[in-house]
Amino acid sequence: MKSKFFAEFDSFYFVGICGVSMSALAQFAVAARKKVGGSDRDLSSAGRLRALGIKVNGGGTRALADYDAVVCTDAVGRCDPELKLARALGKPVISRGKLLADVCGNFSRTVAVSGCHGKTTCTAMLASAFFAAGARFGAHIGGMAAGFGNFYLSGNDLFITEACEYKKNFMLLSPDTAVVLNTDPDHLECYSDEEELRACYAKFAMRAGTAVVPSGSGLVSLGNAVTFGGGGDFRAEEVVQERGNYSFTLVAYGKRECTVKLAVPGEHNVNNALAAAAAARAEGLGFGDICRGLCSFRGVERRMQLIGRLHGARCVADYAHHPAEIASAIKTASSFTEGRLFVIFQPHTYSRTKNLFPQFVGVLSGVQKLLIYRTFAAREYFDCEGSALTLSRAVRSSRYGDSPEDILKFVFGAKPGDTILFLGAGDIYFIARSLLEACA
């Protein structure tokens, strides 16, 4: 094995193991025949991990003493009790980003997908295409994709992964094919300004043999660029929309290659599919396999996911937490809604709301029925300027809610034909699922 960490250590303890990205890495460690354990405050997916032989606890124990190395996410602070214990015991502490980069060394080639939004869907689309081709590959997916979950492994010819811009983690990767879906501003607390963020995307893209980039971006001048989108090397023609789902003719380098009928809703998924097609082709996949993979792709959990009905209204959950994603989700939901659209949005982190406040106000002000739910703080401390209440006061058409009961009051008049859209990357998804179960 080429992996430094997997060659050096026989066991790993993951702090924050139930997170989607971390649990996928834990599964790679299991596949490498390592002893694996971990802890998390949220044990919602612990059962699935325990079924794989992974020992999972709620933290606050000395369990990590039995492991060679400790892996942690960036969301875990340096003062975390388990990390303090690990250092006191002299255990090596490895960041999630460094372990992911190390995992890449187990594969002959790597495709890494970056961008403010769309990473998980594009990565899962790529996995679907290579699966259709019968390829020997591994996939590290930042969500639970239909047919794959967040982890897939059939061989070590190719590794498909997401490349996250948070704390410049994507700069740890040196992929053979780099995908940059967009360079929209996010995680600005980790960069001096938007210019530095865009510069990092460019550096990431230049490291690769092939860089798949948007046709209208400043990255098209890179010597290794393959472009996608309007006027790009890979583009969609004869685009047709039917109740939110899109079909199109895939054109590559001026040649009509195949017809793609997407089974997932949203115009944004046309661009995700084009980027996936360009990356798959760069790695040698034929257009027949690419087309079959894209057409058979069935989506990712929390990406325009139908989760049930309430008062007869369709309930849909989406991970959207950035203004551009929110706009896309609302547009998509509106395309298949016959009646009224109820939107419940939970801001994710105070810093994002504060840094992009005008953009949030702009995109939410046009929503007629809107409830802004209390902020999911994640790794951050309260900041009034970036709070959900402050945002709600700026969006005059909105209500504010901080309990599940507030949500039920807000959607009380919903009926068949309406859609209730739950937006956010925090716990709003689980709150919505609980409400549906309670009202069933």
CSV table of N, CA and C in Angstrom, one decimal, residues 300-390:
chain,number,residue,atom,x,y,z
A,300,VAL,N,-29.0,11.8,-4.2
A,300,VAL,CA,-28.3,11.8,-2.9
A,300,VAL,C,-29.3,12.3,-1.8
A,301,GLU,N,-29.2,11.6,-0.7
A,301,GLU,CA,-30.0,12.0,0.5
A,301,GLU,C,-29.9,13.5,0.7
A,302,ARG,N,-31.0,14.2,1.0
A,302,ARG,CA,-31.0,15.7,1.4
A,302,ARG,C,-30.7,16.5,0.1
A,303,ARG,N,-30.8,16.0,-1.0
A,303,ARG,CA,-30.7,16.8,-2.3
A,303,ARG,C,-32.0,16.7,-3.0
A,304,MET,N,-32.9,17.6,-2.8
A,304,MET,CA,-34.3,17.6,-3.3
A,304,MET,C,-34.9,16.3,-3.0
A,305,GLN,N,-34.8,15.8,-1.8
A,305,GLN,CA,-35.3,14.5,-1.4
A,305,GLN,C,-36.7,14.5,-0.9
A,306,LEU,N,-37.6,13.8,-1.5
A,306,LEU,CA,-39.0,13.7,-1.0
A,306,LEU,C,-39.0,12.8,0.3
A,307,ILE,N,-39.4,13.4,1.4
A,307,ILE,CA,-39.3,12.7,2.7
A,307,ILE,C,-40.6,12.3,3.2
A,308,GLY,N,-41.7,12.7,2.6
A,308,GLY,CA,-43.0,12.3,3.1
A,308,GLY,C,-44.1,13.4,2.8
A,309,ARG,N,-45.2,13.3,3.4
A,309,ARG,CA,-46.3,14.3,3.3
A,309,ARG,C,-46.8,14.7,4.6
A,310,LEU,N,-47.2,16.0,4.7
A,310,LEU,CA,-47.8,16.6,5.9
A,310,LEU,C,-49.0,17.3,5.5
A,311,HIS,N,-50.2,16.9,6.1
A,311,HIS,CA,-51.5,17.5,5.7
A,311,HIS,C,-51.7,17.4,4.2
A,312,GLY,N,-51.1,16.3,3.6
A,312,GLY,CA,-51.3,16.1,2.2
A,312,GLY,C,-50.3,16.8,1.3
A,313,ALA,N,-49.5,17.7,1.9
A,313,ALA,CA,-48.5,18.5,1.1
A,313,ALA,C,-47.3,17.7,1.0
A,314,ARG,N,-46.6,17.8,-0.1
A,314,ARG,CA,-45.3,17.1,-0.4
A,314,ARG,C,-44.3,17.8,0.5
A,315,CYS,N,-43.4,17.0,1.2
A,315,CYS,CA,-42.3,17.5,2.0
A,315,CYS,C,-41.0,17.1,1.3
A,316,VAL,N,-40.2,18.1,1.1
A,316,VAL,CA,-38.9,17.9,0.4
A,316,VAL,C,-37.8,18.5,1.2
A,317,ALA,N,-36.7,17.8,1.3
A,317,ALA,CA,-35.5,18.3,2.0
A,317,ALA,C,-34.4,18.5,1.1
A,318,ASP,N,-33.7,19.6,1.3
A,318,ASP,CA,-32.5,19.9,0.5
A,318,ASP,C,-31.4,20.5,1.4
A,319,TYR,N,-30.2,20.2,1.1
A,319,TYR,CA,-29.0,20.6,1.9
A,319,TYR,C,-28.6,22.1,1.7
A,320,ALA,N,-29.3,22.8,0.8
A,320,ALA,CA,-29.0,24.2,0.4
A,320,ALA,C,-28.8,25.0,1.7
A,321,HIS,N,-27.6,25.7,1.7
A,321,HIS,CA,-27.3,26.6,2.9
A,321,HIS,C,-26.5,27.8,2.4
A,322,HIS,N,-26.3,27.9,1.1
A,322,HIS,CA,-25.6,29.1,0.5
A,322,HIS,C,-26.6,29.8,-0.4
A,323,PRO,N,-26.6,31.1,-0.5
A,323,PRO,CA,-27.6,31.8,-1.2
A,323,PRO,C,-27.8,31.3,-2.6
A,324,ALA,N,-26.8,30.9,-3.4
A,324,ALA,CA,-26.9,30.4,-4.7
A,324,ALA,C,-27.7,29.0,-4.7
A,325,GLU,N,-27.4,28.2,-3.7
A,325,GLU,CA,-28.0,26.9,-3.6
A,325,GLU,C,-29.5,27.1,-3.2
A,326,ILE,N,-29.8,28.0,-2.3
A,326,ILE,CA,-31.2,28.3,-1.9
A,326,ILE,C,-32.0,28.7,-3.1
A,327,ALA,N,-31.4,29.6,-4.0
A,327,ALA,CA,-32.1,30.1,-5.2
A,327,ALA,C,-32.4,28.9,-6.1
A,328,SER,N,-31.5,28.0,-6.3
A,328,SER,CA,-31.7,26.9,-7.1
A,328,SER,C,-32.7,25.9,-6.6
A,329,ALA,N,-32.7,25.7,-5.3
A,329,ALA,CA,-33.6,24.8,-4.6
A,329,ALA,C,-35.1,25.3,-4.7
A,330,ILE,N,-35.2,26.6,-4.5
A,330,ILE,CA,-36.6,27.2,-4.6
A,330,ILE,C,-37.1,27.2,-6.0
A,331,LYS,N,-36.2,27.4,-7.0
A,331,LYS,CA,-36.6,27.4,-8.4
A,331,LYS,C,-37.0,26.0,-8.8
A,332,THR,N,-36.3,25.0,-8.3
A,332,THR,CA,-36.6,23.6,-8.6
A,332,THR,C,-37.9,23.2,-8.0
A,333,ALA,N,-38.1,23.5,-6.7
A,333,ALA,CA,-39.3,23.1,-6.0
A,333,ALA,C,-40.5,23.8,-6.7
A,334,SER,N,-40.4,25.0,-7.1
A,334,SER,CA,-41.5,25.8,-7.7
A,334,SER,C,-41.9,25.1,-9.0
A,335,SER,N,-40.9,24.5,-9.7
A,335,SER,CA,-41.2,23.9,-11.0
A,335,SER,C,-42.1,22.6,-10.9
A,336,PHE,N,-42.2,22.0,-9.7
A,336,PHE,CA,-43.1,20.8,-9.6
A,336,PHE,C,-44.2,21.1,-8.6
A,337,THR,N,-44.4,22.3,-8.1
A,337,THR,CA,-45.4,22.6,-7.1
A,337,THR,C,-46.6,23.2,-7.8
A,338,GLU,N,-47.8,22.6,-7.6
A,338,GLU,CA,-49.0,23.1,-8.2
A,338,GLU,C,-49.6,24.1,-7.4
A,339,GLY,N,-49.5,24.0,-6.1
A,339,GLY,CA,-50.1,25.0,-5.2
A,339,GLY,C,-49.1,26.0,-4.6
A,340,ARG,N,-49.1,26.1,-3.3
A,340,ARG,CA,-48.2,27.0,-2.6
A,340,ARG,C,-46.9,26.4,-2.2
A,341,LEU,N,-45.9,27.2,-2.1
A,341,LEU,CA,-44.6,26.7,-1.6
A,341,LEU,C,-44.2,27.3,-0.2
A,342,PHE,N,-44.2,26.4,0.8
A,342,PHE,CA,-43.8,26.8,2.1
A,342,PHE,C,-42.3,26.5,2.2
A,343,VAL,N,-41.5,27.5,2.7
A,343,VAL,CA,-40.0,27.3,2.8
A,343,VAL,C,-39.6,27.4,4.3
A,344,ILE,N,-38.9,26.4,4.8
A,344,ILE,CA,-38.3,26.5,6.1
A,344,ILE,C,-36.8,26.5,5.9
A,345,PHE,N,-36.1,27.6,6.2
A,345,PHE,CA,-34.7,27.6,6.0
A,345,PHE,C,-34.0,27.8,7.4
A,346,GLN,N,-33.0,26.9,7.6
A,346,GLN,CA,-32.2,26.9,8.8
A,346,GLN,C,-30.7,27.4,8.4
A,347,PRO,N,-30.3,28.6,8.8
A,347,PRO,CA,-29.0,29.1,8.5
A,347,PRO,C,-27.9,28.1,9.1
A,348,HIS,N,-26.8,27.9,8.4
A,348,HIS,CA,-25.8,27.1,8.9
A,348,HIS,C,-24.5,27.9,9.2
A,349,THR,N,-24.2,28.1,10.5
A,349,THR,CA,-23.1,28.9,11.0
A,349,THR,C,-23.4,30.4,11.0
A,350,TYR,N,-23.0,31.0,12.0
A,350,TYR,CA,-23.2,32.5,12.1
A,350,TYR,C,-22.3,33.2,11.1
A,351,SER,N,-21.0,32.7,10.9
A,351,SER,CA,-20.1,33.4,10.0
A,351,SER,C,-20.6,33.4,8.6
A,352,ARG,N,-21.2,32.3,8.1
A,352,ARG,CA,-21.6,32.3,6.7
A,352,ARG,C,-22.8,33.4,6.6
A,353,THR,N,-23.7,33.4,7.5
A,353,THR,CA,-24.8,34.3,7.4
A,353,THR,C,-24.3,35.8,7.5
A,354,LYS,N,-23.4,36.0,8.3
A,354,LYS,CA,-22.8,37.4,8.5
A,354,LYS,C,-22.0,37.8,7.2
A,355,ASN,N,-21.2,36.9,6.7
A,355,ASN,CA,-20.4,37.2,5.6
A,355,ASN,C,-21.1,37.4,4.3
A,356,LEU,N,-22.3,36.7,4.2
A,356,LEU,CA,-23.1,36.7,2.9
A,356,LEU,C,-24.5,37.3,3.2
A,357,PHE,N,-24.6,38.2,4.2
A,357,PHE,CA,-25.9,38.7,4.7
A,357,PHE,C,-26.7,39.3,3.6
A,358,PRO,N,-26.2,40.2,2.8
A,358,PRO,CA,-27.0,40.9,1.7
A,358,PRO,C,-27.5,39.8,0.7
A,359,GLN,N,-26.7,38.8,0.4
A,359,GLN,CA,-27.1,37.8,-0.6
A,359,GLN,C,-28.2,36.9,0.0
A,360,PHE,N,-28.1,36.6,1.3
A,360,PHE,CA,-29.2,35.9,1.9
A,360,PHE,C,-30.5,36.7,1.9
A,361,VAL,N,-30.4,37.9,2.3
A,361,VAL,CA,-31.6,38.8,2.3
A,361,VAL,C,-32.2,38.9,0.9
A,362,GLY,N,-31.4,39.0,-0.1
A,362,GLY,CA,-31.8,39.1,-1.5
A,362,GLY,C,-32.6,37.9,-2.0
A,363,VAL,N,-32.0,36.7,-1.7
A,363,VAL,CA,-32.6,35.5,-2.3
A,363,VAL,C,-33.8,35.1,-1.5
A,364,LEU,N,-33.9,35.4,-0.2
A,364,LEU,CA,-35.1,35.0,0.6
A,364,LEU,C,-36.2,36.0,0.6
A,365,SER,N,-36.0,37.2,0.2
A,365,SER,CA,-37.0,38.3,0.2
A,365,SER,C,-38.1,38.0,-0.8
A,366,GLY,N,-37.8,37.2,-1.8
A,366,GLY,CA,-38.9,36.9,-2.8
A,366,GLY,C,-39.8,35.7,-2.4
A,367,VAL,N,-39.5,35.1,-1.3
A,367,VAL,CA,-40.3,33.9,-0.9
A,367,VAL,C,-41.5,34.4,-0.1
A,368,GLN,N,-42.7,34.0,-0.6
A,368,GLN,CA,-43.9,34.5,0.0
A,368,GLN,C,-44.2,33.8,1.3
A,369,LYS,N,-44.0,32.5,1.5
A,369,LYS,CA,-44.2,31.8,2.7
A,369,LYS,C,-42.9,31.3,3.2
A,370,LEU,N,-42.3,32.0,4.2
A,370,LEU,CA,-40.9,31.7,4.6
A,370,LEU,C,-40.8,31.7,6.2
A,371,LEU,N,-40.3,30.6,6.7
A,371,LEU,CA,-39.9,30.6,8.1
A,371,LEU,C,-38.4,30.4,8.2
A,372,ILE,N,-37.7,31.3,8.9
A,372,ILE,CA,-36.3,31.1,9.2
A,372,ILE,C,-36.1,30.6,10.6
A,373,TYR,N,-35.5,29.4,10.6
A,373,TYR,CA,-35.4,28.6,11.8
A,373,TYR,C,-34.0,28.9,12.5
A,374,ARG,N,-34.0,28.7,13.8
A,374,ARG,CA,-32.8,29.0,14.6
A,374,ARG,C,-31.5,28.5,13.9
A,375,THR,N,-30.4,29.2,14.0
A,375,THR,CA,-29.2,28.9,13.4
A,375,THR,C,-28.6,27.5,13.9
A,376,PHE,N,-28.1,26.8,13.0
A,376,PHE,CA,-27.3,25.6,13.4
A,376,PHE,C,-25.9,26.1,13.5
A,377,ALA,N,-25.4,26.2,14.7
A,377,ALA,CA,-24.1,26.8,15.0
A,377,ALA,C,-22.9,26.0,14.6
A,378,ALA,N,-23.0,24.7,14.5
A,378,ALA,CA,-21.9,23.8,14.2
A,378,ALA,C,-20.8,24.0,15.2
A,379,ARG,N,-19.6,24.5,14.6
A,379,ARG,CA,-18.4,24.7,15.4
A,379,ARG,C,-18.3,26.1,16.0
A,380,GLU,N,-19.3,26.9,15.8
A,380,GLU,CA,-19.2,28.3,16.2
A,380,GLU,C,-20.0,28.7,17.4
A,381,TYR,N,-19.6,29.9,17.9
A,381,TYR,CA,-20.3,30.5,19.1
A,381,TYR,C,-21.2,31.6,18.6
A,382,PHE,N,-22.2,31.9,19.4
A,382,PHE,CA,-23.3,32.9,19.0
A,382,PHE,C,-22.7,34.2,18.6
A,383,ASP,N,-23.3,34.7,17.5
A,383,ASP,CA,-22.9,36.0,16.9
A,383,ASP,C,-24.2,36.7,16.5
A,384,CYS,N,-24.7,37.7,17.2
A,384,CYS,CA,-26.0,38.3,16.9
A,384,CYS,C,-26.1,38.8,15.5
A,385,GLU,N,-25.0,39.3,14.9
A,385,GLU,CA,-25.0,39.9,13.5
A,385,GLU,C,-25.3,38.8,12.5
A,386,GLY,N,-24.9,37.5,12.8
A,386,GLY,CA,-25.1,36.4,11.9
A,386,GLY,C,-26.2,35.5,12.3
A,387,SER,N,-27.1,35.9,13.2
A,387,SER,CA,-28.1,35.0,13.8
A,387,SER,C,-29.3,34.9,12.9
A,388,ALA,N,-30.0,33.8,13.0
A,388,ALA,CA,-31.2,33.6,12.2
A,388,ALA,C,-32.3,34.6,12.5
A,389,LEU,N,-32.3,35.1,13.8
A,389,LEU,CA,-33.3,36.1,14.2
A,389,LEU,C,-33.0,37.4,13.5
A,390,THR,N,-31.7,37.8,13.5
A,390,THR,CA,-31.3,39.0,12.8
A,390,THR,C,-31.7,38.9,11.3
